[in-house]
mmCIF file of C-alpha atoms and ligand atoms in Angstrom:
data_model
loop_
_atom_site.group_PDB
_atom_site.id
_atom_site.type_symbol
_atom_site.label_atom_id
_atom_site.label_comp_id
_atom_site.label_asym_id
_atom_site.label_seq_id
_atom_site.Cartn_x
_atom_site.Cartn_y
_atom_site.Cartn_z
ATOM 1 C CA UNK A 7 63.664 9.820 -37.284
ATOM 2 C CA UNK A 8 62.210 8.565 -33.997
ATOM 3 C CA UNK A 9 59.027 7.866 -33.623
ATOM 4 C CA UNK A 10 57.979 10.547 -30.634
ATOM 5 C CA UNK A 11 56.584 8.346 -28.185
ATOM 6 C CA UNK A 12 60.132 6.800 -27.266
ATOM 7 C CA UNK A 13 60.868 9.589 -25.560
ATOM 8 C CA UNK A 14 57.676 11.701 -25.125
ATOM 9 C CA UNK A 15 57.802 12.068 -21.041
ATOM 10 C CA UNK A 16 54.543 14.004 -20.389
ATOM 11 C CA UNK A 17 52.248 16.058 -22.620
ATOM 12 C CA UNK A 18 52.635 19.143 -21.042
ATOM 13 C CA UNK A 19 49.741 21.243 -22.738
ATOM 14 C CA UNK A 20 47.142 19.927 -24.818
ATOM 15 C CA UNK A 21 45.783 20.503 -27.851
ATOM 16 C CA UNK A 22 42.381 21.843 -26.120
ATOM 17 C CA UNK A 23 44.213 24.062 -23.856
ATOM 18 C CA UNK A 24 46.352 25.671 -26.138
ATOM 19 C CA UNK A 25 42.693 26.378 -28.360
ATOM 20 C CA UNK A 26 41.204 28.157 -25.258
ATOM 21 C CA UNK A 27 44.697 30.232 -24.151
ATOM 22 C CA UNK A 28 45.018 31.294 -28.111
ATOM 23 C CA UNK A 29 41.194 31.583 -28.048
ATOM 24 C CA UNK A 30 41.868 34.159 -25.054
ATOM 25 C CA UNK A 31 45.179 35.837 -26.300
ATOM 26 C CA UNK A 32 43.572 36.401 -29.471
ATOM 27 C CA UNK A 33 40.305 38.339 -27.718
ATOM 28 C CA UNK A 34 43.189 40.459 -25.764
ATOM 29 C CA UNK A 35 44.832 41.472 -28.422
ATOM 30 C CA UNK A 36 41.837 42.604 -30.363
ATOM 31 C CA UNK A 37 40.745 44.936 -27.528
ATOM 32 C CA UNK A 38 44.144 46.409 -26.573
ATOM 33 C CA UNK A 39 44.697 47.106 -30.321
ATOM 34 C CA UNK A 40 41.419 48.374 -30.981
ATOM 35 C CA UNK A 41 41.767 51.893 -32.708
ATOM 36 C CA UNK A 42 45.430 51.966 -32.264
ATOM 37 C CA UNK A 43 46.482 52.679 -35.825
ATOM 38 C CA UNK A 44 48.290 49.479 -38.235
ATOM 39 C CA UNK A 45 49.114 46.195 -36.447
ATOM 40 C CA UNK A 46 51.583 43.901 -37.913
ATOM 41 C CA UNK A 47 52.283 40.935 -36.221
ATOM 42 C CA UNK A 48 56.047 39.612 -36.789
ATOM 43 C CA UNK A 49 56.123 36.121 -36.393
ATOM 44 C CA UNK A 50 59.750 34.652 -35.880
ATOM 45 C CA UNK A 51 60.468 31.464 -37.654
ATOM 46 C CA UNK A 52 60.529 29.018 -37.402
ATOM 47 C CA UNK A 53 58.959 28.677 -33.985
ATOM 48 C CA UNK A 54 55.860 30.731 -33.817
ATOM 49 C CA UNK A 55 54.135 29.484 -36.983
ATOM 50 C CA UNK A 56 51.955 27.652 -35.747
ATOM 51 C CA UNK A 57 50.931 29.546 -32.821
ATOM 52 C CA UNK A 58 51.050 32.619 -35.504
ATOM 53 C CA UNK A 59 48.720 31.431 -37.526
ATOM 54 C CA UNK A 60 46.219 29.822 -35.027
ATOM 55 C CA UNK A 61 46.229 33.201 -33.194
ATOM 56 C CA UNK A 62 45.343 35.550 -36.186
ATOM 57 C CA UNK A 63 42.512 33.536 -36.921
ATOM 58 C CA UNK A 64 41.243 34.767 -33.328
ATOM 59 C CA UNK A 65 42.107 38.404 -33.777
ATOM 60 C CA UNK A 66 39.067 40.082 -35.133
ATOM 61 C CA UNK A 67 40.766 44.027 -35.872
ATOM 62 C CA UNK A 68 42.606 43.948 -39.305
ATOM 63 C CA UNK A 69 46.638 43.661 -39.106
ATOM 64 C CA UNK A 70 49.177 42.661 -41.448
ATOM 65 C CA UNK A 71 51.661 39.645 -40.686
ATOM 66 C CA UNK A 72 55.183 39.803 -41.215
ATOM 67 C CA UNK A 73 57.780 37.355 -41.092
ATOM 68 C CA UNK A 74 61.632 37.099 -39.406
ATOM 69 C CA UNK A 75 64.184 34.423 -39.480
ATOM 70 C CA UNK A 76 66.789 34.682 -36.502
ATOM 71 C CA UNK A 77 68.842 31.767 -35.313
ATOM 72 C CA UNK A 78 70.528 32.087 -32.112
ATOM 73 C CA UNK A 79 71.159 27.986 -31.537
ATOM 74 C CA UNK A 80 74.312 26.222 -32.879
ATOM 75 C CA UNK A 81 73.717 22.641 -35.214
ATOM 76 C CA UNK A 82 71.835 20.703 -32.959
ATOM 77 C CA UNK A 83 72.215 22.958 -29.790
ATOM 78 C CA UNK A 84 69.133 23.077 -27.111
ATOM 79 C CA UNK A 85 71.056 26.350 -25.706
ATOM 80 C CA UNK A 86 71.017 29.565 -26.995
ATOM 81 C CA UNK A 87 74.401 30.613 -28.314
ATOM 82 C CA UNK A 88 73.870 33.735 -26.996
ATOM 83 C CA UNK A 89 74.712 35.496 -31.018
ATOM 84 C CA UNK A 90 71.501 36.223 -32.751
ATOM 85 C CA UNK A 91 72.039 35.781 -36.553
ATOM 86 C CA UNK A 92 69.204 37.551 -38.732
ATOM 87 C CA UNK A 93 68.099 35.072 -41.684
ATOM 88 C CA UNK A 94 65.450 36.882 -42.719
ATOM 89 C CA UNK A 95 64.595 40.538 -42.826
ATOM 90 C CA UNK A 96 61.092 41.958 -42.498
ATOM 91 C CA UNK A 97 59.499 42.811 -46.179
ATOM 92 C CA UNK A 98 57.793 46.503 -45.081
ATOM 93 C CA UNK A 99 58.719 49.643 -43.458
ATOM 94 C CA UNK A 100 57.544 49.394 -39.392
ATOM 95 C CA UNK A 101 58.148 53.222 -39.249
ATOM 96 C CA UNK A 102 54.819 54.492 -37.366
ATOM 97 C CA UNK A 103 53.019 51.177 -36.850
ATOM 98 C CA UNK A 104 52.292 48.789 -34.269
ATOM 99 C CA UNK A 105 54.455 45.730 -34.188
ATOM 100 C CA UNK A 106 53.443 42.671 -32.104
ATOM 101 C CA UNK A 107 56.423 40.189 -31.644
ATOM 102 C CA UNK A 108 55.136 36.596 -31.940
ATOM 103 C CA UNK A 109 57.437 33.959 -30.345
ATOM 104 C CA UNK A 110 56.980 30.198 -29.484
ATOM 105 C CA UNK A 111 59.039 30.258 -26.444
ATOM 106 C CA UNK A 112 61.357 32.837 -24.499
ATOM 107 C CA UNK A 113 63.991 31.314 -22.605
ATOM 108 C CA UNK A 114 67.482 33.182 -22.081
ATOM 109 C CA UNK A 115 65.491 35.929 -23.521
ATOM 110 C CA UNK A 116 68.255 37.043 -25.610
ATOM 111 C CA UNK A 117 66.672 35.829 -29.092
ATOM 112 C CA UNK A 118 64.045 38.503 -28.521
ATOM 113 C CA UNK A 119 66.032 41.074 -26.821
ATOM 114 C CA UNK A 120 67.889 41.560 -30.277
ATOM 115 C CA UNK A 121 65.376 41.108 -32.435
ATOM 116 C CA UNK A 122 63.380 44.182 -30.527
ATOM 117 C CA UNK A 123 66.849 45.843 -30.425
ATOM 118 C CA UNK A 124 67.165 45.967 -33.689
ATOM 119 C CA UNK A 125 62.847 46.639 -34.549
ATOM 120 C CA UNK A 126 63.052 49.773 -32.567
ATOM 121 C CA UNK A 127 65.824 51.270 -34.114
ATOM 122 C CA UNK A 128 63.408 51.555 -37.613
ATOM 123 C CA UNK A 129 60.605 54.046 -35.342
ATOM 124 C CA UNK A 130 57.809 51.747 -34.832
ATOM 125 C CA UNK A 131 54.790 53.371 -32.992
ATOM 126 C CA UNK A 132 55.018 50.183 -30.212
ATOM 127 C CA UNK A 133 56.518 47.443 -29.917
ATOM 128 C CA UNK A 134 55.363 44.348 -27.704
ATOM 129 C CA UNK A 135 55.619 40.551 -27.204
ATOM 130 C CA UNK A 136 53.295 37.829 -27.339
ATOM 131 C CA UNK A 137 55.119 34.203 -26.671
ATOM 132 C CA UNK A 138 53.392 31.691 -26.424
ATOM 133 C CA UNK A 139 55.461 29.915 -23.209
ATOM 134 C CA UNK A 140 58.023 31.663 -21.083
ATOM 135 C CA UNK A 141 60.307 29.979 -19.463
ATOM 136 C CA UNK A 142 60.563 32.484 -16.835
ATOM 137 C CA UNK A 143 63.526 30.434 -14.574
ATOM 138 C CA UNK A 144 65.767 30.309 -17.414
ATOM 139 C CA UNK A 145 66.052 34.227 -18.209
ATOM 140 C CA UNK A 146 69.072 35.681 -18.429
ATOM 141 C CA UNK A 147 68.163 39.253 -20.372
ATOM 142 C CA UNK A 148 65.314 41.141 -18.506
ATOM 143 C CA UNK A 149 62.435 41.745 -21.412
ATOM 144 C CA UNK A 150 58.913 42.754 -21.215
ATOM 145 C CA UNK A 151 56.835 40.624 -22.410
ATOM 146 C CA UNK A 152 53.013 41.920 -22.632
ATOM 147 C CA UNK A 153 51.439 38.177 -23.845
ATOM 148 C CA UNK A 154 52.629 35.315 -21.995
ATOM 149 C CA UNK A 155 50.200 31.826 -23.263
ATOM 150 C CA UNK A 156 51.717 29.704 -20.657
ATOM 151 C CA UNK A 157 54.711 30.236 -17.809
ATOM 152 C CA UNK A 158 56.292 26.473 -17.756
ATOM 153 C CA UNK A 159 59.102 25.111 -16.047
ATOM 154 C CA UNK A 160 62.497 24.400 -16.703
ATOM 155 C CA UNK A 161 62.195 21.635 -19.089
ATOM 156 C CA UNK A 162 62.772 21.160 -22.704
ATOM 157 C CA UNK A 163 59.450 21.123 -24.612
ATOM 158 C CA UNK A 164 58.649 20.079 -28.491
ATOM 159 C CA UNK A 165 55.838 20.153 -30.916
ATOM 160 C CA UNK A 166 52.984 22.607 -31.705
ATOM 161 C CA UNK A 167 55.811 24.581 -33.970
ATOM 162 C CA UNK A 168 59.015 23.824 -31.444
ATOM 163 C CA UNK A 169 61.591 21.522 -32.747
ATOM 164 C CA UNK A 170 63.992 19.009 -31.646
ATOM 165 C CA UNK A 171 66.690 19.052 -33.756
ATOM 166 C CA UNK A 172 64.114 20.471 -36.408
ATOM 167 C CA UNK A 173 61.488 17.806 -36.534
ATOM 168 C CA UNK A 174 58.553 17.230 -34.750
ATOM 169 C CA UNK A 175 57.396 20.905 -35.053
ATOM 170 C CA UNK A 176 53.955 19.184 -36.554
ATOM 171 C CA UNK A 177 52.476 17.675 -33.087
ATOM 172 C CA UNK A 178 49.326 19.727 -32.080
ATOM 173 C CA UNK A 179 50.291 19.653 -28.291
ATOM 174 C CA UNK A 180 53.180 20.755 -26.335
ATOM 175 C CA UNK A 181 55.203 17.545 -25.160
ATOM 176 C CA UNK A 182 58.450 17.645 -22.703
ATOM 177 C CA UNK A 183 61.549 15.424 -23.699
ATOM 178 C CA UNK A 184 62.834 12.149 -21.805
ATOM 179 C CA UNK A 185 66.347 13.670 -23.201
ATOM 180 C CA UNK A 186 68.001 10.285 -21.934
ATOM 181 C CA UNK A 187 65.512 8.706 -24.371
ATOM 182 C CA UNK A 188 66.490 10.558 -26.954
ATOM 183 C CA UNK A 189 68.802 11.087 -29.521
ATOM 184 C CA UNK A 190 69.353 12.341 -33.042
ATOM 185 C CA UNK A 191 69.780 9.993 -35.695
HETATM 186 P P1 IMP B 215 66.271 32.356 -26.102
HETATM 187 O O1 IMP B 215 67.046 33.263 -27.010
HETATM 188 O O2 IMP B 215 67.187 31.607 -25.166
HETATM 189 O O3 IMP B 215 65.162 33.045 -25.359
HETATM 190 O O4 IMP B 215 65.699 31.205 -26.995
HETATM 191 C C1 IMP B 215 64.544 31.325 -27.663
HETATM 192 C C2 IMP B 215 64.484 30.297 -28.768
HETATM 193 O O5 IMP B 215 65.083 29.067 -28.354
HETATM 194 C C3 IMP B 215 63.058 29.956 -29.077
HETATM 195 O O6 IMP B 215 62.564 30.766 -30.110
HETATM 196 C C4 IMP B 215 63.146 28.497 -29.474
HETATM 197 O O7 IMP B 215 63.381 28.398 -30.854
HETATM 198 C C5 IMP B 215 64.326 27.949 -28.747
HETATM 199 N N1 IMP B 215 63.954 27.181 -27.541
HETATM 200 C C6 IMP B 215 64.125 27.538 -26.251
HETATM 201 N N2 IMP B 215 63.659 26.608 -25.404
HETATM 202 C C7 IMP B 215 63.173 25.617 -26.181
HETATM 203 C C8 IMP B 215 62.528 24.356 -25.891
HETATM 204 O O8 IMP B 215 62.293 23.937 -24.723
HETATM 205 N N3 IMP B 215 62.161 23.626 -26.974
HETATM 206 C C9 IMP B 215 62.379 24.022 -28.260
HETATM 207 N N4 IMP B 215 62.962 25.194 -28.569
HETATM 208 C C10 IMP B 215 63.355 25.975 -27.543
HETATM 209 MG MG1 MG B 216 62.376 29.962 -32.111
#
């Protein structure tokens, strides 16, 4: 695998700003769920594990964290296939609790569409989203989306838990791709 910087074009959010936003998101989310009954934040992989875990560590009510794998790109795809495959299946009953959707990035918007599709059809008290970047220009399914981190533009972005072709998920920032740099290998 590449070493980054060959085709690293711009860091697009740093590893301060992303503390403050999360910092902020986390504060939000504390107050808005304040004596609202059980939180459980669903993190879908393999995305928003980073962000997941960074925000929970600035939520200061008690919640529960759950986990779902969905993949929606094909081998090596940066578009979204448009079919959402379920890998993974929540581990608890949502039936009468708050559920907080935690994505790394909403593009077409259809990864999340079917995921809460499918979430609200087992009763949950609420269900909302918190992604950390929307990439607003790119929707093509209209979803609410309560948290938004940061609105970016249409480029393709890696690091701080996104992937490019699965690696790099490790950076601490939020880089775009030169994508005539790179390359798989
Ligand atoms: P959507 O279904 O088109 O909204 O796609 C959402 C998923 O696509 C995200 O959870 C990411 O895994 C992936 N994705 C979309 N844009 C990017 C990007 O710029 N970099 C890395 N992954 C992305
Ligand atoms: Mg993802």
């Amino acid at each position: 695998m590449r070493d980054y910087h060959e085709f690293l074009s711009e860091v697009l959010i740093s590893e301060d700003a992303l503390r403050q936003r999360i910092t902020e998101l986390g504060a939000t989310i504390s107050k808005d769920y304040a004596d609202k009954g059980p939180l459980i934040l669903v993190c879908i992989l393999r995305g928003g594990v980073l962000f997941l875990t960074d925000l929970i560590r600035k939520i200061s009510i008690p919640h529960a964290i759950e986990f779902m794998g969905v993949s929606s790109y094909g081998v090596g795809g940066r578009e979204s296939s448009g079919r959402v495959r379920l890998t993974l299946d929540l581990g608890v009953d949502i039936a009468g609790k708050n559920v907080l959707l935690v994505e790394d990035i909403i593009d077409s918007g259809r990864t999340i569409d079917a995921v809460m599709n499918l979430l609200a059809t087992r009763g949950p008290a609420s269900i909302n989203v918190c992604t950390l970047l929307d990439k607003a220009e790119r929707r093509e399914v209209d979803v609410p989306i309560k948290y938004i981190g940061f609105s970016i533009p249409n480029k393709f972005v890696f690091g701080y838990g996104l992937d490019l072709d699965d690696y790099y998920r490790n950076l601490p920032f939020i880089g775009v791709v030169d994508l005539e740099k790179y390359s798989p290998e």
